[in-house]
XYZ file of C-alpha atoms in Angstrom:
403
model
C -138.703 38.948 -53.474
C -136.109 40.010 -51.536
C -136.893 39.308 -47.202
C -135.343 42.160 -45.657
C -133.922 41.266 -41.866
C -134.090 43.150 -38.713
C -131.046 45.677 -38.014
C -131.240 43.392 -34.104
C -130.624 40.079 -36.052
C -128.082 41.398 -38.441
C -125.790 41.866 -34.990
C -125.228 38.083 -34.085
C -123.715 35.765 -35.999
C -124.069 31.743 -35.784
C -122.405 30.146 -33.183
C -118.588 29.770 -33.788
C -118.297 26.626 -31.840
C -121.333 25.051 -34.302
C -119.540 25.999 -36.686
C -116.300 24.330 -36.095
C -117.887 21.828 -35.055
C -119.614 21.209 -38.261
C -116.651 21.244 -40.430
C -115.457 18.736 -38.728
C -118.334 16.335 -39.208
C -117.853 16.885 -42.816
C -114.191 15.877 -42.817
C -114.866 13.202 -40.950
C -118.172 11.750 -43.043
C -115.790 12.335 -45.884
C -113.310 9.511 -44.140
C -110.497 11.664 -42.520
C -109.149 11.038 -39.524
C -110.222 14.057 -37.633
C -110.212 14.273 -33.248
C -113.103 16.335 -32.582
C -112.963 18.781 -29.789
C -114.995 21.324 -30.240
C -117.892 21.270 -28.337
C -118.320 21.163 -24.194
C -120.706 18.608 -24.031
C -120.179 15.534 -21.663
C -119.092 12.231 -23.644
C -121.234 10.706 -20.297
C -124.959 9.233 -20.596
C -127.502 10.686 -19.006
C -127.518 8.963 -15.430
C -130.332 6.338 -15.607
C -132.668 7.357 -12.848
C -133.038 10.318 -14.696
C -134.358 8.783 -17.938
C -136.311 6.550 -15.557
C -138.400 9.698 -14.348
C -138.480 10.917 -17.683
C -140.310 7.585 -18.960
C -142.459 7.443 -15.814
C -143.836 11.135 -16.503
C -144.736 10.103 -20.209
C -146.575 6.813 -19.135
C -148.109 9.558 -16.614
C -149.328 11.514 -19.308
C -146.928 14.450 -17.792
C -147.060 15.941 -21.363
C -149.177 18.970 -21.262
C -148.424 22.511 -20.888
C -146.045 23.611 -18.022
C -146.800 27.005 -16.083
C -144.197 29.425 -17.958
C -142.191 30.067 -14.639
C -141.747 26.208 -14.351
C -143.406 23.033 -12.534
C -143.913 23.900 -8.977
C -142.440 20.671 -7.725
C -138.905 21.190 -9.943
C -138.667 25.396 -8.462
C -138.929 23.669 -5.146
C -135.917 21.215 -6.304
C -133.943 24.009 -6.877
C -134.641 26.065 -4.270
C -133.205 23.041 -2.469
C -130.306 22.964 -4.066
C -129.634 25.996 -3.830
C -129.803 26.018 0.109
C -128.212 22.367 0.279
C -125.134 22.609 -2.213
C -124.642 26.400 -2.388
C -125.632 27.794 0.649
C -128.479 30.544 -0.864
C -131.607 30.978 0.414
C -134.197 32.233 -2.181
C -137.685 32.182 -1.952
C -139.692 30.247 -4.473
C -141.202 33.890 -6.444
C -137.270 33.987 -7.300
C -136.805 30.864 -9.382
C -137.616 30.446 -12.981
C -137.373 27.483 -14.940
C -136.762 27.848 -18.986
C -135.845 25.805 -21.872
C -131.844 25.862 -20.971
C -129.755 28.128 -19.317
C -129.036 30.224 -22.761
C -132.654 31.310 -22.235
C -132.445 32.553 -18.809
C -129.799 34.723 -20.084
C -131.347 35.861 -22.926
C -134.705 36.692 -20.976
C -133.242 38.519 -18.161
C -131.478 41.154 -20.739
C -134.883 40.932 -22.525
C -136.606 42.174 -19.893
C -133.844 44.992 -18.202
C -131.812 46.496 -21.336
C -132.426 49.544 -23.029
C -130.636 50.500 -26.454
C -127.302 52.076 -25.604
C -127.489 50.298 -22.222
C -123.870 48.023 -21.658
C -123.104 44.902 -20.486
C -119.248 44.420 -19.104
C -118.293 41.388 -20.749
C -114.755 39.783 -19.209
C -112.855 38.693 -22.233
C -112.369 35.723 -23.073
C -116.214 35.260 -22.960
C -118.659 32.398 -24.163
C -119.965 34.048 -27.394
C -123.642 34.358 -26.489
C -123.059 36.618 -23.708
C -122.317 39.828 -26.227
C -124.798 38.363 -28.884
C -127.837 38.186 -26.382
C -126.745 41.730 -25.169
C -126.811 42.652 -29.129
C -130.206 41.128 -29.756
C -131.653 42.657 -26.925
C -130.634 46.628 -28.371
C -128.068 46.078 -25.687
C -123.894 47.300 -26.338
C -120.744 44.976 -24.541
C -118.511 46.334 -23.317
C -115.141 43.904 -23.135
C -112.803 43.902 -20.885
C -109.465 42.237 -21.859
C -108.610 39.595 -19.131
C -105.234 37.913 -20.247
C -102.750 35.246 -19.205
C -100.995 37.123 -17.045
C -103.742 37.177 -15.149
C -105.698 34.063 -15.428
C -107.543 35.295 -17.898
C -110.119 36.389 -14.463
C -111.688 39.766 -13.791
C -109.360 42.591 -11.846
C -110.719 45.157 -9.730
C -109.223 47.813 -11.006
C -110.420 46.829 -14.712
C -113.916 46.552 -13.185
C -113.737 50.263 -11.615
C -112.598 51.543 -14.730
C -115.517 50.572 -17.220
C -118.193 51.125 -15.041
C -120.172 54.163 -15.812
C -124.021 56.067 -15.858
C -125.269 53.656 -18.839
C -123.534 50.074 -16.963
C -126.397 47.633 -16.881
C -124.594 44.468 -15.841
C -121.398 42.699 -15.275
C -121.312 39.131 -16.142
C -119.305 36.358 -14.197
C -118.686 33.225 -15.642
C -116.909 30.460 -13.613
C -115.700 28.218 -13.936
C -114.923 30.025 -17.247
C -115.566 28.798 -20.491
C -113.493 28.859 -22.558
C -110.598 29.306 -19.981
C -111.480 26.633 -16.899
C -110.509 29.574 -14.538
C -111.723 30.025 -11.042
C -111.848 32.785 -9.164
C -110.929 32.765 -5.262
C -112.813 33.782 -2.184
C -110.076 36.854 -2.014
C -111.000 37.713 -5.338
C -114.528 37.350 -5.600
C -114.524 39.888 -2.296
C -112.103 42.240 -4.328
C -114.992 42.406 -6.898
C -117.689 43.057 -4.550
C -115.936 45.939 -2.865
C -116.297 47.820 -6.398
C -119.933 46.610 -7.067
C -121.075 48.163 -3.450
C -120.126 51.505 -4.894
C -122.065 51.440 -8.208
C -125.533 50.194 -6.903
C -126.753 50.261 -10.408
C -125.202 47.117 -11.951
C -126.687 43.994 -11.916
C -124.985 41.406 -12.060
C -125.341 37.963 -14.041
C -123.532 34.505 -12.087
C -123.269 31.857 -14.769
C -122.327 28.555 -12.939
C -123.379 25.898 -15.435
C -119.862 24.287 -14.667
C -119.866 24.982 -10.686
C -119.486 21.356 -9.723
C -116.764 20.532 -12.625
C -114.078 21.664 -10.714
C -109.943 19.886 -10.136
C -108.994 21.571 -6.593
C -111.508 19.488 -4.702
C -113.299 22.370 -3.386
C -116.950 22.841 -3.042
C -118.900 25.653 -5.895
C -118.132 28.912 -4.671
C -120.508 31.810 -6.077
C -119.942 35.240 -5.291
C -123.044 35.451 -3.370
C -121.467 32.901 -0.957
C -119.196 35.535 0.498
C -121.182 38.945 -0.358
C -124.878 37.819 0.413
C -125.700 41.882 0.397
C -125.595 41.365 -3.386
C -128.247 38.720 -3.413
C -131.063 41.537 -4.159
C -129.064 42.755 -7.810
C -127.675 39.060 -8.672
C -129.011 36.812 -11.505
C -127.807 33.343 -10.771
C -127.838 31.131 -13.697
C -127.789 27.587 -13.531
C -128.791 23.901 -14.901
C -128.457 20.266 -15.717
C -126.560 20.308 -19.125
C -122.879 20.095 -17.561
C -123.351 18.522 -13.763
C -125.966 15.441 -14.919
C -125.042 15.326 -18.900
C -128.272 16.234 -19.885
C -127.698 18.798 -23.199
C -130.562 17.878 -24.419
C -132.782 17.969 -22.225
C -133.127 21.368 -22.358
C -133.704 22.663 -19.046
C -131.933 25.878 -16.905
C -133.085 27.675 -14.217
C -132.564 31.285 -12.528
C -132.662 32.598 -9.286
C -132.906 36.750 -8.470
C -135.043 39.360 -7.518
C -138.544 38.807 -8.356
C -139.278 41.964 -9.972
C -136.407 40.454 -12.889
C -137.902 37.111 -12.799
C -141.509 37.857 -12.850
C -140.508 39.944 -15.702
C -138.885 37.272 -17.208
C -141.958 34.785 -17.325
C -143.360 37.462 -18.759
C -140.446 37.753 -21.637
C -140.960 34.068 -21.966
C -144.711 33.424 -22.214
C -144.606 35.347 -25.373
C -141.812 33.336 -27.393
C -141.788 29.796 -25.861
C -143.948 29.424 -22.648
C -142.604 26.675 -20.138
C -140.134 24.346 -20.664
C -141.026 20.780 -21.835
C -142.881 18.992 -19.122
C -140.877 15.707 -19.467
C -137.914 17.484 -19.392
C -138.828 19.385 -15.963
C -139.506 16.059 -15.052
C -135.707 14.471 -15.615
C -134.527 18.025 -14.188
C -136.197 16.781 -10.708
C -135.237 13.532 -10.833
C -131.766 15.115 -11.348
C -131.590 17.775 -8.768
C -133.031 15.076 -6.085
C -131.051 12.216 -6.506
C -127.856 13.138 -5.560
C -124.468 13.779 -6.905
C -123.045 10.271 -6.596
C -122.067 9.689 -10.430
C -120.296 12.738 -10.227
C -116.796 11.834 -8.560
C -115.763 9.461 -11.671
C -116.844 11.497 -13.874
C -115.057 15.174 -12.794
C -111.579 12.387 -12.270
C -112.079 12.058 -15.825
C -112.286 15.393 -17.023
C -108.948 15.928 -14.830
C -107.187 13.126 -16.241
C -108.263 14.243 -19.708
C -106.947 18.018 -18.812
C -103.625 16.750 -17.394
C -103.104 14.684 -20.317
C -103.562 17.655 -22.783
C -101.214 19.545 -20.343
C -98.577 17.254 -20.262
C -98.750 16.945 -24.056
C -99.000 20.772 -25.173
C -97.192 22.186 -22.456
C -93.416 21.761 -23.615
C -94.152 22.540 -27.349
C -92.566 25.816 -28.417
C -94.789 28.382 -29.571
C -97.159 27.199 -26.808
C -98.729 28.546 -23.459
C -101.092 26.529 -21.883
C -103.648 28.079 -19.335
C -103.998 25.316 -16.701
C -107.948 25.188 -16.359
C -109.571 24.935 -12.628
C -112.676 23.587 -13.859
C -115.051 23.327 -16.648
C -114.658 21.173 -20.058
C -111.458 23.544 -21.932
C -108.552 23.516 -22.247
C -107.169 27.059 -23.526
C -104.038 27.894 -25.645
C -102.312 30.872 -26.661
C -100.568 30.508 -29.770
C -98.661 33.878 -30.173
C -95.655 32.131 -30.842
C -96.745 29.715 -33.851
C -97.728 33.035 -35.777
C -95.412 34.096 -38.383
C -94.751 30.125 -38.784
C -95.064 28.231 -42.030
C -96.854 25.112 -42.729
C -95.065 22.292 -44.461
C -97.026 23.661 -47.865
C -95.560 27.190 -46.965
C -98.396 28.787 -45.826
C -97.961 31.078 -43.169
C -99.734 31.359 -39.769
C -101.058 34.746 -39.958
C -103.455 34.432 -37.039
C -105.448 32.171 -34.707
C -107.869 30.701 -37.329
C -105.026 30.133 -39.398
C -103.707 28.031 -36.549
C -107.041 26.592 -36.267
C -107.411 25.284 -39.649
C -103.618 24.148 -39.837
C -104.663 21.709 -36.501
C -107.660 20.628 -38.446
C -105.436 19.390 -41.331
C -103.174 17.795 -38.979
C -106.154 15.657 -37.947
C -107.503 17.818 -34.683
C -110.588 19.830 -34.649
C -110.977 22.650 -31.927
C -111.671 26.474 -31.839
C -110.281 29.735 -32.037
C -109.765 32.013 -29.795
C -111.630 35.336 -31.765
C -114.853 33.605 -30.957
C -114.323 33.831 -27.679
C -112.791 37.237 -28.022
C -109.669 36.621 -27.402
C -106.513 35.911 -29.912
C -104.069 34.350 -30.655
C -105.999 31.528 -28.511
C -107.440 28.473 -29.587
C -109.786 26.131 -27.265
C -109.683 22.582 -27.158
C -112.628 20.561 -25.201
C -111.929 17.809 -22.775
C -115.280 16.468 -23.001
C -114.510 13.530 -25.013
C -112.680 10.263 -24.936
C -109.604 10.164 -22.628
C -108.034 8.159 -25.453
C -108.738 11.227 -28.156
C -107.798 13.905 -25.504
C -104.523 12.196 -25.484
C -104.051 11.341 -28.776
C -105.227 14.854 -30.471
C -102.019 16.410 -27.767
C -99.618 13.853 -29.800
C -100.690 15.340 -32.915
C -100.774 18.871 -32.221
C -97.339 18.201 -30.874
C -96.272 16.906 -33.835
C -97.881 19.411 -35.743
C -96.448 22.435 -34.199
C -93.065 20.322 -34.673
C -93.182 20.043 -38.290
C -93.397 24.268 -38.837
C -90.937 26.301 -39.941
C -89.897 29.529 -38.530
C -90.759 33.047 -39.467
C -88.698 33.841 -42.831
């Protein structure tokens, strides 16, 4: 018997990062020397009062079902947070809790898009932006943001694609993949175009708000055009901030007709998030940020290192990240190259695989929609952030040019 599959799934694709990541693994169980850095995922433990409230809630016998909008006691957490670290007052009918922050996303274009309605997607983009837009009968819409300009949103591009069937505009930042940050002049550029198409709503995903190198506080859009509060989705969590991937556990903060009508999107696939989980999540959003300091020096040193290292090597251009766990690279000039086996860099994944040879896993630009990039994570040891720079040095050294 052949299973025939939905026309929605047959839009997506597994993730790209997973992927990459995966090959790796293989190489390396097979006993090569491979760096891996795929994957944004802190190379920090969980901090230990966390797991502390997660043990106390088990030997509570906090393991039943969870309301599907989340434990009271963790939407009052946030709601703190929100009003303590980022300045937003919301009321407690506006935050939703749900098993990570890929959820929120997915449930909020659930529960708004139409088919044919479009999402403007800034390019590059984290891939499951367009592919929860797909699923949901949803089209992107991308909109090319380059080097030349920080790889961050213009005005003018966002006037230009907005039109009758423009659902929402997504804003990612810090980015991933590109670390980039947008300024208080140019998130009020932005809002100056939104306040003429009252119809968009717009999606604020600031998993990596506190990861940030120019020792400024987060800085959401909201922060400096609070009229947009009533048509914003702000998406956040622990994952990044408290190195808690696992755990499972993002929240969102908007209207309440959206998030009503996403616990409604979400009591029919998984109902609330894990109660133990909710219960680390609290523990995290009330116990401060002090582990955070050594942790985001870290990251920096890791991203200068990679800088230092990449950014003389012809063929090169480094995007010097603001925040976040990337490092991107645009490899235009490597293409036409050939390996020392003569085969010839054709495109980014060519570059990609070429790297992975030369013993350093990462991941191409395409999946994040833009090429000839490739992204490299800084989420790992300082000591294989510095060493996989040496080798793609070296490897970019030993090409030869076009013929």
């Amino acid at each position: 018997m052949t299973v025939r599959l939905s026309k929605r799934v047959q839009r997506v694709s597994l993730s790209a990062n997973a992927a990459a990541k995966s090959r790796a693994t293989e190489l390396r169980d097979a006993g090569r020397d491979i760096l891996d850095l795929t994957t944004g995922e802190p190379d920090f433990d969980t901090p230990e009062h966390i797991k502390q409230a997660a043990y106390a809630a088990i030997a509570a016998g906090a393991t039943k079902y969870t309301p599907t909008p989340g434990v009271k006691a963790l939407r009052v957490a946030v709601q703190r947070k929100l009003a303590e670290e980022n300045h937003l007052d919301y009321s407690l009918p506006n935050i939703v809790i749900a098993n990570g922050a890929k959820q929120i996303i997915f449930n909020a274009f659930a529960a708004t898009l139409d088919d044919g309605d479009q999402v403007l997607v800034p390019t590059p983009y984290w891939p499951s932006f367009p592919d929860s837009v797909r699923f949901n009968g949803g089209e992107p819409v991308f909109i090319e943001c380059g080097l030349e300009q920080g790889c961050k949103l213009l005005p003018a591009q966002l006037e230009q694609h907005i039109n009758q069937r423009t659902r929402w505009l997504i804003l990612n930042g810090p980015g991933n993949p590109s670390g980039a940050v947008y300024s208080e002049v140019e998130l009020q550029a932005l809002a100056e175009v939104l306040r003429r198409h009252p119809q968009v709503l717009v999606l604020l995903d600031e998993l990596y708000e506190h990861i940030r190198f120019d020792g400024r506080p987060a800085q959401s859009l909201l922060n400096v055009a609070p009229d947009l509060q009533d048509r914003c989705l702000l998406v956040g969590g622990v994952s990044k901030t408290y190195a808690m991937t696992g755990w499972r556990i993002g929240f969102g903060a908007g209207p309440q007709t959206l998030t009503n009508a996403m616990a409604v999107v979400q009591s029919q696939s998984t109902s609330g998030a894990s109660s133990v989980g909710q219960a680390a999540a609290l523990a995290a959003f009330t116990g401060g940020l002090g582990f955070l300091a050594e942790q985001v020096a870290a990251y920096q040193l890791r991203r200068d290192l990679l800088m230092m290292a990449l950014g003389t090597v012809d063929g090169l251009e480094v995007l010097e990240p603001q925040g976040g766990f990337f490092v991107f690279v645009r490899c235009a000039g490597l293409l036409g190259r050939y390996r020392p086996d003569g085969q010839r860099l054709n495109d980014d994944g060519d570059v990609v695989a070429y790297l992975l040879e030369e013993g350093v896993a990462g991941v191409a630009g395409s999946a994040y929609g833009l090429s000839p990039w490739f992204r490299l994570s800084i989420a790992t040891a300082t000591d294989s952030v510095a060493e996989a720079g040496r080798r793609i040095a070296v490897a970019c050294g030993k090409l030869r040019g076009v013929e």
